[in-house]
mmCIF file of C-alpha atoms in Angstrom:
data_model
loop_
_atom_site.group_PDB
_atom_site.id
_atom_site.type_symbol
_atom_site.label_atom_id
_atom_site.label_comp_id
_atom_site.label_asym_id
_atom_site.label_seq_id
_atom_site.Cartn_x
_atom_site.Cartn_y
_atom_site.Cartn_z
ATOM 1 C CA MET A 23 -16.669 -67.337 -37.361
ATOM 2 C CA LYS A 24 -17.530 -64.018 -38.416
ATOM 3 C CA LEU A 25 -20.776 -64.786 -39.064
ATOM 4 C CA TYR A 26 -21.015 -65.423 -34.872
ATOM 5 C CA TYR A 27 -19.913 -62.124 -33.989
ATOM 6 C CA ARG A 28 -21.958 -60.190 -36.411
ATOM 7 C CA PHE A 29 -24.828 -62.035 -34.819
ATOM 8 C CA LEU A 30 -23.024 -60.863 -31.193
ATOM 9 C CA ARG A 31 -23.938 -57.411 -32.462
ATOM 10 C CA PHE A 32 -26.942 -57.705 -33.678
ATOM 11 C CA LEU A 33 -27.968 -59.118 -30.406
ATOM 12 C CA LYS A 34 -26.170 -56.250 -28.622
ATOM 13 C CA ARG A 35 -28.320 -53.850 -30.467
ATOM 14 C CA ARG A 36 -31.406 -55.211 -29.831
ATOM 15 C CA LEU A 37 -31.655 -56.858 -26.482
ATOM 16 C CA PRO A 38 -31.984 -55.204 -23.103
ATOM 17 C CA GLU A 39 -28.682 -54.855 -20.916
ATOM 18 C CA LYS A 40 -29.613 -57.071 -18.499
ATOM 19 C CA GLN A 41 -30.424 -59.551 -21.692
ATOM 20 C CA TRP A 42 -27.585 -58.677 -22.869
ATOM 21 C CA SER A 43 -24.907 -59.605 -20.193
ATOM 22 C CA ARG A 44 -27.184 -63.182 -19.800
ATOM 23 C CA VAL A 45 -25.866 -63.294 -23.387
ATOM 24 C CA GLY A 46 -22.607 -63.415 -21.748
ATOM 25 C CA ASP A 47 -23.110 -66.208 -18.570
ATOM 26 C CA GLU A 48 -21.484 -69.376 -18.610
ATOM 27 C CA ARG A 49 -24.385 -70.867 -17.466
ATOM 28 C CA VAL A 50 -26.326 -69.679 -20.395
ATOM 29 C CA ASN A 51 -23.742 -70.096 -22.724
ATOM 30 C CA GLY A 52 -23.144 -74.229 -22.248
ATOM 31 C CA PHE A 53 -26.998 -74.435 -22.207
ATOM 32 C CA ALA A 54 -27.362 -73.172 -25.550
ATOM 33 C CA GLY A 55 -24.478 -75.232 -27.026
ATOM 34 C CA LEU A 56 -26.535 -78.016 -25.372
ATOM 35 C CA ILE A 57 -29.735 -77.114 -27.261
ATOM 36 C CA LEU A 58 -27.945 -76.287 -30.414
ATOM 37 C CA PHE A 59 -26.846 -80.501 -30.542
ATOM 38 C CA PHE A 60 -30.170 -81.423 -29.483
ATOM 39 C CA LEU A 61 -31.695 -79.818 -32.555
ATOM 40 C CA ILE A 62 -29.063 -81.035 -34.759
ATOM 41 C CA PHE A 63 -29.146 -84.900 -33.223
ATOM 42 C CA ALA A 64 -33.248 -84.644 -33.885
ATOM 43 C CA PHE A 65 -32.674 -82.828 -37.514
ATOM 44 C CA VAL A 66 -30.780 -85.427 -38.620
ATOM 45 C CA ARG A 67 -32.560 -88.253 -37.304
ATOM 46 C CA LEU A 68 -35.053 -87.177 -39.211
ATOM 47 C CA MET A 69 -33.186 -86.584 -42.453
ATOM 48 C CA TRP A 70 -32.145 -90.922 -43.238
ATOM 49 C CA TRP A 71 -31.469 -92.792 -46.507
ATOM 50 C CA GLY A 72 -34.822 -94.113 -47.467
ATOM 51 C CA GLY A 73 -35.193 -97.361 -50.425
ATOM 52 C CA ASP A 74 -31.710 -97.600 -48.942
ATOM 53 C CA ASN A 75 -30.688 -95.202 -51.720
ATOM 54 C CA ASN A 76 -31.770 -91.466 -51.296
ATOM 55 C CA LEU A 77 -31.843 -89.086 -48.236
ATOM 56 C CA ALA A 78 -35.738 -88.627 -47.694
ATOM 57 C CA VAL A 79 -37.207 -87.118 -44.570
ATOM 58 C CA TYR A 80 -39.467 -89.958 -42.665
ATOM 59 C CA THR A 81 -42.589 -89.542 -40.446
ATOM 60 C CA GLY A 82 -40.739 -91.998 -38.104
ATOM 61 C CA TYR A 83 -39.733 -95.249 -37.205
ATOM 62 C CA ASP A 84 -43.152 -97.655 -38.025
ATOM 63 C CA GLY A 85 -41.922 -101.098 -36.993
ATOM 64 C CA VAL A 86 -39.750 -102.030 -40.524
ATOM 65 C CA TYR A 87 -36.795 -101.840 -41.576
ATOM 66 C CA ASP A 88 -37.459 -99.488 -44.470
ATOM 67 C CA PRO A 89 -40.485 -96.922 -43.602
ATOM 68 C CA GLU A 90 -41.893 -94.810 -46.215
ATOM 69 C CA PRO A 91 -40.246 -91.633 -46.770
ATOM 70 C CA ILE A 92 -42.768 -88.200 -47.589
ATOM 71 C CA PHE A 93 -40.312 -87.628 -50.338
ATOM 72 C CA THR A 94 -36.895 -87.875 -51.491
ATOM 73 C CA PHE A 95 -33.532 -85.561 -52.240
ATOM 74 C CA ILE A 96 -31.063 -87.495 -53.284
ATOM 75 C CA ASN A 97 -29.628 -91.187 -54.855
ATOM 76 C CA LEU A 98 -27.419 -92.282 -53.303
ATOM 77 C CA GLU A 99 -26.683 -96.118 -54.125
ATOM 78 C CA GLY A 100 -22.698 -95.423 -55.549
ATOM 79 C CA TYR A 101 -22.454 -94.179 -51.609
ATOM 80 C CA ASN A 102 -24.307 -96.809 -50.036
ATOM 81 C CA ASN A 103 -21.990 -99.415 -52.038
ATOM 82 C CA TRP A 104 -19.163 -97.760 -51.063
ATOM 83 C CA ILE A 105 -19.896 -97.179 -47.062
ATOM 84 C CA SER A 106 -21.322 -100.724 -47.041
ATOM 85 C CA THR A 107 -18.046 -102.820 -48.236
ATOM 86 C CA THR A 108 -15.620 -100.071 -46.697
ATOM 87 C CA THR A 109 -17.878 -101.093 -43.348
ATOM 88 C CA ALA A 110 -17.191 -104.581 -44.516
ATOM 89 C CA LYS A 111 -13.183 -104.347 -44.905
ATOM 90 C CA GLY A 112 -12.694 -102.971 -41.420
ATOM 91 C CA VAL A 113 -15.189 -105.448 -39.747
ATOM 92 C CA ASP A 114 -13.291 -108.714 -41.737
ATOM 93 C CA PHE A 115 -9.833 -106.407 -40.180
ATOM 94 C CA PHE A 116 -10.779 -106.383 -36.340
ATOM 95 C CA CYS A 117 -12.292 -110.207 -37.022
ATOM 96 C CA LYS A 118 -8.765 -111.404 -38.557
ATOM 97 C CA TYR A 119 -6.157 -108.992 -36.420
ATOM 98 C CA VAL A 120 -8.068 -108.674 -33.141
ATOM 99 C CA LEU A 121 -10.895 -110.909 -32.246
ATOM 100 C CA PHE A 122 -8.629 -114.033 -33.950
ATOM 101 C CA GLN A 123 -11.174 -115.127 -36.170
ATOM 102 C CA ASP A 124 -10.813 -117.502 -39.529
ATOM 103 C CA THR A 125 -13.598 -115.052 -42.349
ATOM 104 C CA PHE A 126 -14.648 -115.354 -45.419
ATOM 105 C CA PHE A 127 -15.361 -111.780 -47.124
ATOM 106 C CA ARG A 128 -17.277 -111.393 -49.905
ATOM 107 C CA TYR A 129 -18.847 -107.950 -50.938
ATOM 108 C CA ASP A 130 -20.932 -107.161 -47.857
ATOM 109 C CA THR A 131 -20.809 -109.820 -46.163
ATOM 110 C CA VAL A 132 -18.230 -111.009 -43.262
ATOM 111 C CA TYR A 133 -18.409 -114.942 -42.316
ATOM 112 C CA LEU A 134 -16.959 -116.640 -40.016
ATOM 113 C CA MET A 135 -15.476 -120.025 -40.611
ATOM 114 C CA ASP A 136 -14.858 -122.871 -38.910
ATOM 115 C CA GLY A 137 -12.728 -124.503 -41.452
ATOM 116 C CA ALA A 138 -15.248 -125.224 -44.699
ATOM 117 C CA ASP A 139 -18.174 -124.335 -42.910
ATOM 118 C CA ALA A 140 -19.355 -120.592 -41.739
ATOM 119 C CA VAL A 141 -20.126 -120.680 -38.086
ATOM 120 C CA GLY A 142 -21.427 -117.073 -37.706
ATOM 121 C CA GLY A 143 -21.163 -114.099 -40.295
ATOM 122 C CA VAL A 144 -22.778 -110.029 -40.259
ATOM 123 C CA GLN A 145 -24.353 -108.387 -43.474
ATOM 124 C CA ILE A 146 -23.099 -104.589 -44.040
ATOM 125 C CA PHE A 147 -26.307 -102.891 -44.815
ATOM 126 C CA PRO A 148 -25.308 -98.987 -45.509
ATOM 127 C CA SER A 149 -27.062 -98.004 -42.119
ATOM 128 C CA CYS A 150 -24.310 -100.383 -40.127
ATOM 129 C CA GLY A 151 -21.974 -97.651 -41.738
ATOM 130 C CA GLY A 152 -22.908 -95.740 -39.042
ATOM 131 C CA ASN A 153 -23.863 -92.826 -41.761
ATOM 132 C CA ARG A 154 -26.081 -90.592 -39.987
ATOM 133 C CA GLU A 155 -24.034 -90.647 -36.990
ATOM 134 C CA MET A 156 -20.702 -89.169 -38.840
ATOM 135 C CA VAL A 157 -23.707 -86.945 -40.249
ATOM 136 C CA ILE A 158 -24.137 -85.796 -36.884
ATOM 137 C CA ILE A 159 -20.430 -85.001 -36.122
ATOM 138 C CA LEU A 160 -20.204 -83.134 -39.316
ATOM 139 C CA PHE A 161 -23.205 -80.899 -39.042
ATOM 140 C CA VAL A 162 -22.397 -80.080 -34.819
ATOM 141 C CA MET A 163 -18.459 -79.082 -35.646
ATOM 142 C CA LEU A 164 -19.970 -77.144 -38.399
ATOM 143 C CA LEU A 165 -23.372 -75.473 -37.112
ATOM 144 C CA ILE A 166 -21.999 -74.939 -33.349
ATOM 145 C CA PRO A 167 -20.183 -71.280 -33.610
ATOM 146 C CA GLY A 168 -16.390 -72.312 -32.701
ATOM 147 C CA PRO A 169 -12.546 -71.431 -33.761
ATOM 148 C CA SER A 170 -11.930 -72.595 -37.447
ATOM 149 C CA LYS A 171 -8.549 -74.159 -37.124
ATOM 150 C CA PRO A 172 -9.307 -76.899 -34.849
ATOM 151 C CA ARG A 173 -12.393 -77.949 -36.967
ATOM 152 C CA LEU A 174 -9.390 -78.922 -39.574
ATOM 153 C CA TRP A 175 -8.372 -81.741 -37.961
ATOM 154 C CA TYR A 176 -10.974 -82.551 -35.113
ATOM 155 C CA ILE A 177 -14.026 -83.212 -38.152
ATOM 156 C CA PRO A 178 -11.513 -85.496 -39.944
ATOM 157 C CA SER A 179 -10.466 -86.893 -36.166
ATOM 158 C CA ALA A 180 -13.891 -87.325 -35.171
ATOM 159 C CA LEU A 181 -15.198 -89.188 -38.490
ATOM 160 C CA LEU A 182 -11.833 -91.608 -38.081
ATOM 161 C CA ALA A 183 -12.465 -92.240 -34.414
ATOM 162 C CA PHE A 184 -16.267 -93.061 -35.008
ATOM 163 C CA PHE A 185 -15.673 -95.223 -38.161
ATOM 164 C CA ALA A 186 -13.012 -97.844 -36.452
ATOM 165 C CA ILE A 187 -15.321 -98.010 -33.628
ATOM 166 C CA ASN A 188 -18.184 -98.588 -35.508
ATOM 167 C CA CYS A 189 -15.848 -101.659 -36.889
ATOM 168 C CA PHE A 190 -14.818 -103.307 -34.053
ATOM 169 C CA ARG A 191 -18.547 -102.972 -32.907
ATOM 170 C CA LEU A 192 -19.282 -104.855 -35.785
ATOM 171 C CA ALA A 193 -16.817 -107.504 -35.792
ATOM 172 C CA LEU A 194 -18.336 -108.346 -31.730
ATOM 173 C CA VAL A 195 -21.670 -108.626 -33.021
ATOM 174 C CA ASN A 196 -20.553 -110.509 -35.836
ATOM 175 C CA LEU A 197 -18.693 -112.344 -33.412
ATOM 176 C CA VAL A 198 -21.894 -112.980 -31.311
ATOM 177 C CA THR A 199 -23.520 -115.529 -33.979
ATOM 178 C CA LYS A 200 -20.830 -117.429 -33.590
ATOM 179 C CA TYR A 201 -21.923 -118.662 -30.567
ATOM 180 C CA SER A 202 -25.800 -117.531 -30.506
ATOM 181 C CA MET A 203 -27.985 -115.735 -33.658
ATOM 182 C CA ALA A 204 -31.136 -115.376 -30.768
ATOM 183 C CA LEU A 205 -28.842 -112.700 -29.402
ATOM 184 C CA PHE A 206 -27.645 -111.244 -32.079
ATOM 185 C CA PRO A 207 -31.058 -108.446 -32.788
ATOM 186 C CA ALA A 208 -29.627 -107.013 -28.821
ATOM 187 C CA ALA A 209 -26.305 -106.836 -29.614
ATOM 188 C CA HIS A 210 -27.407 -104.833 -32.818
ATOM 189 C CA ASP A 211 -29.513 -103.243 -31.568
ATOM 190 C CA TYR A 212 -28.370 -102.143 -28.117
ATOM 191 C CA SER A 213 -24.207 -101.265 -29.486
ATOM 192 C CA GLY A 214 -25.832 -99.417 -31.944
ATOM 193 C CA MET A 215 -27.467 -96.871 -29.695
ATOM 194 C CA ALA A 216 -23.600 -96.773 -27.526
ATOM 195 C CA MET A 217 -22.013 -95.077 -31.351
ATOM 196 C CA SER A 218 -25.469 -91.948 -30.566
ATOM 197 C CA VAL A 219 -23.919 -91.906 -27.016
ATOM 198 C CA PHE A 220 -20.255 -91.596 -28.417
ATOM 199 C CA VAL A 221 -21.551 -88.891 -30.773
ATOM 200 C CA PHE A 222 -22.547 -86.721 -27.816
ATOM 201 C CA PHE A 223 -19.625 -87.031 -26.302
ATOM 202 C CA VAL A 224 -17.556 -86.321 -28.992
ATOM 203 C CA TRP A 225 -19.575 -82.870 -29.007
ATOM 204 C CA LEU A 226 -18.873 -82.897 -25.232
ATOM 205 C CA LEU A 227 -15.057 -82.514 -26.227
ATOM 206 C CA TRP A 228 -15.306 -80.221 -28.906
ATOM 207 C CA GLU A 229 -17.630 -77.743 -26.493
ATOM 208 C CA LYS A 230 -15.337 -77.771 -23.763
ATOM 209 C CA LYS A 231 -12.118 -77.357 -25.263
ATOM 210 C CA PHE A 232 -12.903 -75.220 -27.701
ATOM 211 C CA ALA A 233 -16.398 -73.971 -28.231
ATOM 212 C CA GLU A 234 -17.488 -72.405 -25.320
ATOM 213 C CA LYS A 235 -14.263 -70.926 -24.522
ATOM 214 C CA TYR A 236 -15.027 -69.489 -28.625
ATOM 215 C CA ARG A 237 -18.531 -67.771 -28.013
ATOM 216 C CA LEU A 238 -17.669 -66.470 -24.234
ATOM 217 C CA LYS A 239 -14.290 -64.843 -25.855
ATOM 218 C CA ALA A 240 -16.323 -63.528 -28.720
ATOM 219 C CA TRP A 241 -19.081 -62.142 -26.309
ATOM 220 C CA CYS A 242 -16.518 -60.110 -24.387
ATOM 221 C CA GLU A 243 -14.586 -58.769 -27.606
ATOM 222 C CA VAL A 244 -18.252 -57.573 -28.740
ATOM 223 C CA ASN A 245 -18.987 -56.420 -24.937
ATOM 224 C CA ALA A 246 -16.021 -54.504 -25.481
ATOM 225 C CA GLU A 247 -17.158 -52.391 -28.427
ATOM 226 C CA LYS A 248 -17.960 -48.834 -28.363
#
């Protein structure tokens, strides 16, 4: 990323020598990566699909499923239909072939069947597809300074891994509905929070394996320039 090298050269010209040396400190470098991650995480948490088909800015959670957006940007109805259906197909797959349940699949809903009777089921809304978390992964990979070539495989691998794990999570939530609908809200909400933790570890692996080393190497190269 030549832009990051230009940024470092800009800092080198304008910072006192003591402050410039701190930029190349391993602890400062790691802390900078953490701050960038949480800034991106917080920004994307504010940007959300409103109504359910628009990319929007919200004032925050107001206790209802669809809080009113401040303003909207892009209509995403086609994408929302696609992600709901695709996620539901993934949930149906895990229910059938991993959890060994009889299912009935219809558009965005996966029912658990006992003969001709439905004994549980989940409807997949666009937000269930992990849109927000996948956007965080994408923004983190693109915006935090790091090497370019590993991004070509790390980004799609991280997104596919997130999608598969999220579908398995929803399949387990679906299984919960078979035995107790009262447990459904907790199973859904807490497992959803766990997916945000997964996003953190996706960033952490990228940071420790690639990004930190890249930024330290870039600082060393710029520091050696005359």
